[in-house]
mmCIF file of C-alpha atoms and ligand atoms in Angstrom:
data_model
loop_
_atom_site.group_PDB
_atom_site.id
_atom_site.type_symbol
_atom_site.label_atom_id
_atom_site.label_comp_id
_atom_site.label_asym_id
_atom_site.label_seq_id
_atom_site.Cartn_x
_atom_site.Cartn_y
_atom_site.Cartn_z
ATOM 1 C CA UNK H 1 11.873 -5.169 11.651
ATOM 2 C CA UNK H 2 8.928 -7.685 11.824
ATOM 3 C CA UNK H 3 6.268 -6.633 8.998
ATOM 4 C CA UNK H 4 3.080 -7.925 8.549
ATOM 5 C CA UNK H 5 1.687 -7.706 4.768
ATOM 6 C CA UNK H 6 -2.136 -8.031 4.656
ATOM 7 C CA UNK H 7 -2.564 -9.160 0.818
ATOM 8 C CA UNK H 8 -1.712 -11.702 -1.618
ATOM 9 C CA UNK H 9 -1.811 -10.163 -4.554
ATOM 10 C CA UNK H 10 0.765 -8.389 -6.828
ATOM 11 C CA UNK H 11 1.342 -5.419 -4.428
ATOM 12 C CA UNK H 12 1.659 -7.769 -1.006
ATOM 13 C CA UNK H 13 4.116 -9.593 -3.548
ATOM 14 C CA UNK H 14 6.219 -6.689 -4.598
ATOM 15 C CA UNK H 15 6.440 -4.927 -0.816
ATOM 16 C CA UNK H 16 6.512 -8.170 1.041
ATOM 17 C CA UNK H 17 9.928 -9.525 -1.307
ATOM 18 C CA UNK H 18 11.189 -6.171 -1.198
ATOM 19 C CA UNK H 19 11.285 -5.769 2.279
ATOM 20 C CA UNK H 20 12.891 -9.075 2.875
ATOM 21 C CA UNK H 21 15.655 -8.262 0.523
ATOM 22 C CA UNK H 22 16.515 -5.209 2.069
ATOM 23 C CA UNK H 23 16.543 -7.252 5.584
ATOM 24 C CA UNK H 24 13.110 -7.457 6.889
ATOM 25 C CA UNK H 25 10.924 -10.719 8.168
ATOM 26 C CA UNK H 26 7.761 -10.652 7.079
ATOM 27 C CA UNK H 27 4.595 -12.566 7.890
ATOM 28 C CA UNK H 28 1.747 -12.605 4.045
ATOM 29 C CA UNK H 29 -1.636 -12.610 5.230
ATOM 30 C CA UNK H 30 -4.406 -13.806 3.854
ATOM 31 C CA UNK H 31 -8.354 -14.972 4.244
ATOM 32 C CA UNK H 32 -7.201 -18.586 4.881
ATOM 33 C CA UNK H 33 -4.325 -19.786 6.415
ATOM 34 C CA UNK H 34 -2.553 -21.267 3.596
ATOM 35 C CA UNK H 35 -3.640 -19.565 0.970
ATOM 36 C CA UNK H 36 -1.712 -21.107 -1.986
ATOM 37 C CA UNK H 37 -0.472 -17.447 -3.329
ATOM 38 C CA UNK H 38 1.148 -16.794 0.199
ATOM 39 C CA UNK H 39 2.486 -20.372 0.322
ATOM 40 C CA UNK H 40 4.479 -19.740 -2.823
ATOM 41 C CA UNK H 41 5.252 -16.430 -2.731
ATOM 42 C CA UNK H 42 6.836 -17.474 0.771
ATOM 43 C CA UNK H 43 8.760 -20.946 -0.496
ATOM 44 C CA UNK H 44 9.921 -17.964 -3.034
ATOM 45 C CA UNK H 45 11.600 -15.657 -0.208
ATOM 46 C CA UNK H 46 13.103 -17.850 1.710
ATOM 47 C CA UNK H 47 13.565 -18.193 5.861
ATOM 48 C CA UNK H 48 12.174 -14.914 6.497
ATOM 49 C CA UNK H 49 9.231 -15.074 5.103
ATOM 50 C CA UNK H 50 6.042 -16.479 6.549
ATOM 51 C CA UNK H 51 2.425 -16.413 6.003
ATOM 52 C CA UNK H 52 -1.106 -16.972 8.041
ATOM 53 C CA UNK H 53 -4.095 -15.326 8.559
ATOM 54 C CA UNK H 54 -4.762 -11.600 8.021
ATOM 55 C CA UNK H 55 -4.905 -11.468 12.008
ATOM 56 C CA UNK H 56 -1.477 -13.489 12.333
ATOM 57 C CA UNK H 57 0.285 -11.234 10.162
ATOM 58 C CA UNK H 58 -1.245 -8.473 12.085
ATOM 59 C CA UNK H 59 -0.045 -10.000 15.304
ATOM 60 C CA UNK H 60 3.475 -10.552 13.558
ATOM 61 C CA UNK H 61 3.879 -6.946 12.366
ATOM 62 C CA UNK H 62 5.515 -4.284 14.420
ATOM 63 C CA UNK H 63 4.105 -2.392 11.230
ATOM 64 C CA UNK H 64 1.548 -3.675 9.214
ATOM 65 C CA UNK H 65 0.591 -2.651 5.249
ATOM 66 C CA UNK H 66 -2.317 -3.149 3.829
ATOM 67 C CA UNK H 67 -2.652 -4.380 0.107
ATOM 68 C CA UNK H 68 -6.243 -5.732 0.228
ATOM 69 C CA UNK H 69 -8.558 -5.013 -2.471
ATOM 70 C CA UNK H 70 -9.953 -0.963 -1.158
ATOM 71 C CA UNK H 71 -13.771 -2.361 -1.514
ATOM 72 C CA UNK H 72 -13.024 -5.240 1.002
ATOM 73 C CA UNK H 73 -10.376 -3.824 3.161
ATOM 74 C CA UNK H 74 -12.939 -2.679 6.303
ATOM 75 C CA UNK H 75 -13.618 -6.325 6.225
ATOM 76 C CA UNK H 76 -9.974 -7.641 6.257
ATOM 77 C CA UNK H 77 -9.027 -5.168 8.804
ATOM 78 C CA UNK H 78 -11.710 -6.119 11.012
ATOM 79 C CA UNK H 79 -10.712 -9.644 10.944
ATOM 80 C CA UNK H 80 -7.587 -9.127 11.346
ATOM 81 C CA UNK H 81 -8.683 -7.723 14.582
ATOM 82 C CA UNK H 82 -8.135 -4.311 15.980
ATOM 83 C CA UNK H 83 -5.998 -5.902 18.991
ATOM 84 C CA UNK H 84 -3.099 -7.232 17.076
ATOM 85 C CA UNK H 85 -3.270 -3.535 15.331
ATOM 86 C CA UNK H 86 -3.726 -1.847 18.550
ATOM 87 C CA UNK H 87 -0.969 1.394 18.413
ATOM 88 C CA UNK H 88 1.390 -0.031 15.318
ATOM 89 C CA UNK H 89 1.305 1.763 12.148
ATOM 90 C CA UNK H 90 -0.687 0.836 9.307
ATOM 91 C CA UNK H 91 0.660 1.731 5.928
ATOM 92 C CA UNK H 92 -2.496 1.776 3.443
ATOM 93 C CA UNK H 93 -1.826 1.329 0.354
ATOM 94 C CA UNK H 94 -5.100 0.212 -1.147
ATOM 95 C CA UNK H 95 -7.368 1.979 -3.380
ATOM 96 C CA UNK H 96 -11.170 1.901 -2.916
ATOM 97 C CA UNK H 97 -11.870 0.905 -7.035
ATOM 98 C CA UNK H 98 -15.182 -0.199 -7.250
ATOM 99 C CA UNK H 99 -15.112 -2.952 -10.269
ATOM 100 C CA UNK H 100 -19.032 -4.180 -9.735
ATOM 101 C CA UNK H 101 -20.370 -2.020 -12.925
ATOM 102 C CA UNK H 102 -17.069 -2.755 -14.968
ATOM 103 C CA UNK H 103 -14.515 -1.161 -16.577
ATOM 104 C CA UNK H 104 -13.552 1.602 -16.060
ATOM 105 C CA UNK H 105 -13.683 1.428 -11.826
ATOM 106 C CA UNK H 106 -14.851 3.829 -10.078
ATOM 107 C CA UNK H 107 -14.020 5.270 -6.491
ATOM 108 C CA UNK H 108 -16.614 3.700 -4.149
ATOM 109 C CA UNK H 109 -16.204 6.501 -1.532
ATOM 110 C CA UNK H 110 -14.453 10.071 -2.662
ATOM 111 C CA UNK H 111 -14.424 13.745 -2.262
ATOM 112 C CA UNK H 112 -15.839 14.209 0.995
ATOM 113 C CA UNK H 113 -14.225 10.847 2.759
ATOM 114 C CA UNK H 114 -11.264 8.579 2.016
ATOM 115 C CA UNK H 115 -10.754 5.005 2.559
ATOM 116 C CA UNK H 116 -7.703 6.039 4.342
ATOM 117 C CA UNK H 117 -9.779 7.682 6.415
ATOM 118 C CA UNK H 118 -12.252 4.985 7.195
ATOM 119 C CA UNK H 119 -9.802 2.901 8.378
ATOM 120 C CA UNK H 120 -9.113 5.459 10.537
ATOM 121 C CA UNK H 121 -12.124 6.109 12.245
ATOM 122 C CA UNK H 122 -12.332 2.074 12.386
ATOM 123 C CA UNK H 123 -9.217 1.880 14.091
ATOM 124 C CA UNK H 124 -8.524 4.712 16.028
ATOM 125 C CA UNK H 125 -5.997 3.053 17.978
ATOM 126 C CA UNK H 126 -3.810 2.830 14.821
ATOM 127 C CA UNK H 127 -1.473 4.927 13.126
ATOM 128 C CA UNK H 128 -2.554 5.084 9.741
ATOM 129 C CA UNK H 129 -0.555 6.342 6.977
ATOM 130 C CA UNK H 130 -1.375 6.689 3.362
ATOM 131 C CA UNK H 131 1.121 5.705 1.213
ATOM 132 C CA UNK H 132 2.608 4.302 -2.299
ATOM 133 C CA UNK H 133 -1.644 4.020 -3.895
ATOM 134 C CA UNK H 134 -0.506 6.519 -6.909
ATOM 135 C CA UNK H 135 1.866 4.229 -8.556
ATOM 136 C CA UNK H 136 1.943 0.505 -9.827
ATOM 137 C CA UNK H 137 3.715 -1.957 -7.093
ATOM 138 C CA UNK H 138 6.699 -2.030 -9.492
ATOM 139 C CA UNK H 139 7.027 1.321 -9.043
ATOM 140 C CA UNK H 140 6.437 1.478 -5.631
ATOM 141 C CA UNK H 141 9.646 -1.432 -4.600
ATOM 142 C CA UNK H 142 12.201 0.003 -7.779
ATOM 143 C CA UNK H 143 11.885 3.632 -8.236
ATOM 144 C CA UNK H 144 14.550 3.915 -10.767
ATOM 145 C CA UNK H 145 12.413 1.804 -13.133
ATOM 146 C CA UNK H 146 10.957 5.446 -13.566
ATOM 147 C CA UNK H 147 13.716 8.416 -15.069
ATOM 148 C CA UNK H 148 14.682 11.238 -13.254
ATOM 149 C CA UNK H 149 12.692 12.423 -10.540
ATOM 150 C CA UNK H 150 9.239 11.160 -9.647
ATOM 151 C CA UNK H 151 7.196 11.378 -6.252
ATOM 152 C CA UNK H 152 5.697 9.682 -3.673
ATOM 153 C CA UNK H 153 2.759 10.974 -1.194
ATOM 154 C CA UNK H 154 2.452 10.342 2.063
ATOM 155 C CA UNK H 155 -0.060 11.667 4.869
ATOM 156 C CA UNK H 156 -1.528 10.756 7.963
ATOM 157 C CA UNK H 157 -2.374 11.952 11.207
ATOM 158 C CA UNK H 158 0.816 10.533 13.345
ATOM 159 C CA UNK H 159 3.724 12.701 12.720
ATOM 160 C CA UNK H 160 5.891 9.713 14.253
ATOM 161 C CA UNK H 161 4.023 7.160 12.125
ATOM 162 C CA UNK H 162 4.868 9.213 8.814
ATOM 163 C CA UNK H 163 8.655 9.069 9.756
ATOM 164 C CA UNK H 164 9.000 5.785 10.281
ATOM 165 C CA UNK H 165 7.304 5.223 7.024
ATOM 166 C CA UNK H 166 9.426 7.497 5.017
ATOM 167 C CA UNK H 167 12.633 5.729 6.592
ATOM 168 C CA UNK H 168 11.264 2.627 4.867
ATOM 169 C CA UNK H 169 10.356 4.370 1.775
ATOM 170 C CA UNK H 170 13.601 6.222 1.535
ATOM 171 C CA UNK H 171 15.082 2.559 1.944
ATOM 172 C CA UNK H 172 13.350 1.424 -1.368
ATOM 173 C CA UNK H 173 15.306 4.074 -2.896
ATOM 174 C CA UNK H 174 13.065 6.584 -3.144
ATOM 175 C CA UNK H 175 14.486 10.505 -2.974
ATOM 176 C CA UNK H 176 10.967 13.199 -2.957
ATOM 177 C CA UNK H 177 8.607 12.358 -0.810
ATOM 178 C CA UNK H 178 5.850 14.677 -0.438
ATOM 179 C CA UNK H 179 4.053 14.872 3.329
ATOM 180 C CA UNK H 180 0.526 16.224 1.978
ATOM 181 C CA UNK H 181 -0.388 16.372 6.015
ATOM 182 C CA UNK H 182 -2.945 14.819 7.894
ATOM 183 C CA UNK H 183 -4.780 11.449 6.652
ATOM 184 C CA UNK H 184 -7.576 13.676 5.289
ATOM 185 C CA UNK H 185 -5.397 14.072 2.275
ATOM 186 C CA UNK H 186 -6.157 10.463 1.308
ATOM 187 C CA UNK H 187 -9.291 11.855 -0.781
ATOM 188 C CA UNK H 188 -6.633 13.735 -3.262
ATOM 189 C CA UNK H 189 -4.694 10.672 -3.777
ATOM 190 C CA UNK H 190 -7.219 8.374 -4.011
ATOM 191 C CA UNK H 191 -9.236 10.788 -6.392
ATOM 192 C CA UNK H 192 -5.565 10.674 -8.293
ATOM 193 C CA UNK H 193 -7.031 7.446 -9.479
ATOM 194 C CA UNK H 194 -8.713 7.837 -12.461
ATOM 195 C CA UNK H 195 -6.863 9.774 -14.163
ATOM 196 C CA UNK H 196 -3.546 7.193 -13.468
ATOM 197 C CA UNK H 197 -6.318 4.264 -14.443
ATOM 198 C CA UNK H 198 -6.110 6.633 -18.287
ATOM 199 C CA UNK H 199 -2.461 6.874 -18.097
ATOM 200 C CA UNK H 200 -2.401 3.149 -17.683
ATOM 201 C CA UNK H 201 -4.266 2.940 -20.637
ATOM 202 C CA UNK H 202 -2.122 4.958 -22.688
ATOM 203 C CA UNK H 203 1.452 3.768 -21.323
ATOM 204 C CA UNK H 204 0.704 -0.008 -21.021
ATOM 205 C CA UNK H 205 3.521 -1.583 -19.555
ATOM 206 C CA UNK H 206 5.984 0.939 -19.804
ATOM 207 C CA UNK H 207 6.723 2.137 -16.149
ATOM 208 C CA UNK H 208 5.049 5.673 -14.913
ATOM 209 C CA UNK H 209 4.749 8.227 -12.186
ATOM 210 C CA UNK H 210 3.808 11.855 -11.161
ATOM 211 C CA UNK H 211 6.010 14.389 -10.906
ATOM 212 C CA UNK H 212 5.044 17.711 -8.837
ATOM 213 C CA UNK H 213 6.996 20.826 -10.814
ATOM 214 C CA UNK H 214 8.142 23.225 -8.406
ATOM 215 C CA UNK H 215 10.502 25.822 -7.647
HETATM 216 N N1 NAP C 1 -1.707 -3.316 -8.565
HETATM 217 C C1 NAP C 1 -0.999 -2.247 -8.280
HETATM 218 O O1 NAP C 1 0.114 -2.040 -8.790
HETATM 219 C C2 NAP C 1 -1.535 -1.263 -7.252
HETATM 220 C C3 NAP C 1 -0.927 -0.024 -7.106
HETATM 221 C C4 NAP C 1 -1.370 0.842 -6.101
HETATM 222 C C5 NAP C 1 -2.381 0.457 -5.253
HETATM 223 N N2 NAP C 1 -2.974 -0.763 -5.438
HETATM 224 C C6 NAP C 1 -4.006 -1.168 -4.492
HETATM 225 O O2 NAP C 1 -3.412 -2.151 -3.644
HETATM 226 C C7 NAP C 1 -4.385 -3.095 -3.207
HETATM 227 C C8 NAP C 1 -3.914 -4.514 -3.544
HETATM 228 O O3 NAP C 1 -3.921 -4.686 -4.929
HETATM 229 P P1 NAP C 1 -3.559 -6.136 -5.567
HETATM 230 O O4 NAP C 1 -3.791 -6.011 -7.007
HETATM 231 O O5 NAP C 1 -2.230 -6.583 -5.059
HETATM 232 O O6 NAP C 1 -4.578 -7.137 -4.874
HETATM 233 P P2 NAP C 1 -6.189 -7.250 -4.938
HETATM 234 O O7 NAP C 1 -6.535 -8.330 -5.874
HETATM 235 O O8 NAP C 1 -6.808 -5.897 -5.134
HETATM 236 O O9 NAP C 1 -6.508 -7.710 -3.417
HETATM 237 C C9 NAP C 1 -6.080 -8.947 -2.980
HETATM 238 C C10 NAP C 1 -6.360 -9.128 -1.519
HETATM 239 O O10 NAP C 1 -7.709 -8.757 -1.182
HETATM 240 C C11 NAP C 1 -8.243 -9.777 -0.333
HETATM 241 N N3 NAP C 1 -9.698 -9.900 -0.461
HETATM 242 C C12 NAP C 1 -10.426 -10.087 -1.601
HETATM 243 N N4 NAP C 1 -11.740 -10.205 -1.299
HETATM 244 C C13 NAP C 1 -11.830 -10.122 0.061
HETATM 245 C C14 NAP C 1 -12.922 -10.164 0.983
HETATM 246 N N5 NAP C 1 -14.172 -10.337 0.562
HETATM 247 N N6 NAP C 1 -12.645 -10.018 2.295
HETATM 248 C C15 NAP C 1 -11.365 -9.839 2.729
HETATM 249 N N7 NAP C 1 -10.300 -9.779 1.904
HETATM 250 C C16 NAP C 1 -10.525 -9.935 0.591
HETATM 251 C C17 NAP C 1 -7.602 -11.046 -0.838
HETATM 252 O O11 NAP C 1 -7.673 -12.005 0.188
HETATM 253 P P3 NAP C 1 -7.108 -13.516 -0.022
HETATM 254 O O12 NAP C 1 -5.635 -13.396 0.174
HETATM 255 O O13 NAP C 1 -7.787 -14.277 1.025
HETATM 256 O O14 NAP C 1 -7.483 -13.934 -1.416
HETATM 257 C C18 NAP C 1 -6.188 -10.597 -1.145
HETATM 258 O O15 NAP C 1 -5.344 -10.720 -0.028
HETATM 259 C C19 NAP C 1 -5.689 -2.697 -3.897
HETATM 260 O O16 NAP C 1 -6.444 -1.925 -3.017
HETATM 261 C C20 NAP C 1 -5.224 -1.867 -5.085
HETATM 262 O O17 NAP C 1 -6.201 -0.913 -5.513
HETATM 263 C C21 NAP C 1 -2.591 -1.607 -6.419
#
């Protein structure tokens, strides 16, 4: 499949090499058109990998992710443009962690509204899909880094959209995936945030997820 990555940072990294490794082309996007992050990470990943503009990897994309900083995303979307988005699926992965006032972040929109959800109301035409914003981008592209079993949330409005998403996360490796429904349950794992930020804290570098005990 042709994927366009909106983001140059560690998670556009992580999903952008993953997905060429398992057999993907990929297009990095990015404010400028060489931005020297995406030229690298692309000389990196060989012949299918690629980079441009936030709107040429949207216009490369038969789905698109988004790893922009949450704050900022509205922005990137919108100049990425909503007609190379027009009816693809968006896979948002961003969290909206407001840095201005300093550490710790906090959520710049929560409880009653969801950056997931903005961008849908910005983009009705698109299939948004929340997924992959509970865990570090390590995580996200190797879930075995993690022992025994650990989950992954995904929601969003499109029932067709969330397949096609959990066919990609499945081929990371992943095994529970939890469909929390419709993109309204963006607020619960975005809100998910602070309280991974402390585990972060406490865990450092060693790898970590949440795991949903059931019957
Ligand atoms: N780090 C993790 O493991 C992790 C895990 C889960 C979720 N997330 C979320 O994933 C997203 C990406 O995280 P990250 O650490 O890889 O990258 P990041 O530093 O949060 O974001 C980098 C991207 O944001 C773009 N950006 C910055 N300011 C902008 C502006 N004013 N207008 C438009 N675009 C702008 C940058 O554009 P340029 O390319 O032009 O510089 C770059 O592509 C974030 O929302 C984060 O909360 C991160």
């Amino acid at each position: 499949m042709k994927i366009g990555i909106m983001g140059t940072g560690m998670v556009g990294a992580a999903l952008g090499t993953k997905l060429i490794q398992i057999g993907h082309e990929v297009k990095m996007g990015s404010r400028s058109a060489s931005n020297e992050k995406a030229v690298d990470w692309a000389r990196k990943n060989g012949s299918r990998a690629s980079y441009g503009t936030f709107a040429d990897a949207a216009a490369f994309g038969e789905l698109v992710f988004n790893c922009t900083a949450g704050t900022v995303s509205l922005a990137a979307l919108s100049s990425a443009g909503s007609s190379n988005l027009k009816g693809k699926v968006l896979v948002d992965v961003a969290n909206p962690l407001d840095f201005s006032k300093g550490m710790p972040p906090t959520l710049s929109v929560c409880n009653s509204d969801s950056l997931g959800e903005q961008i849908q109301r910005a983009l009705p035409k698109v299939k948004v899909v929340k997924a992959f914003n509970t865990m570090n981008c390590k995580v996200m592209v190797e879930p075995s880094i993690v022992p025994g079993e650990h989950d992954v949330f995904v929601c969003g409005n499109d029932v067709q959209a969330k397949a096609k998403v959990v066919e990609i996360i499945r081929s990371f490796g992943w095994k529970s995936i939890i469909d929390l429904g419709d993109i309204t349950a963006a607020r619960g794992t975005e809100m998910i945030l602070p309280i991974w930020l402390r585990l972060f804290g406490l865990y450092q570098n060693r790898p970590f997820n949440f795991r949903i005990a059931r019957s």
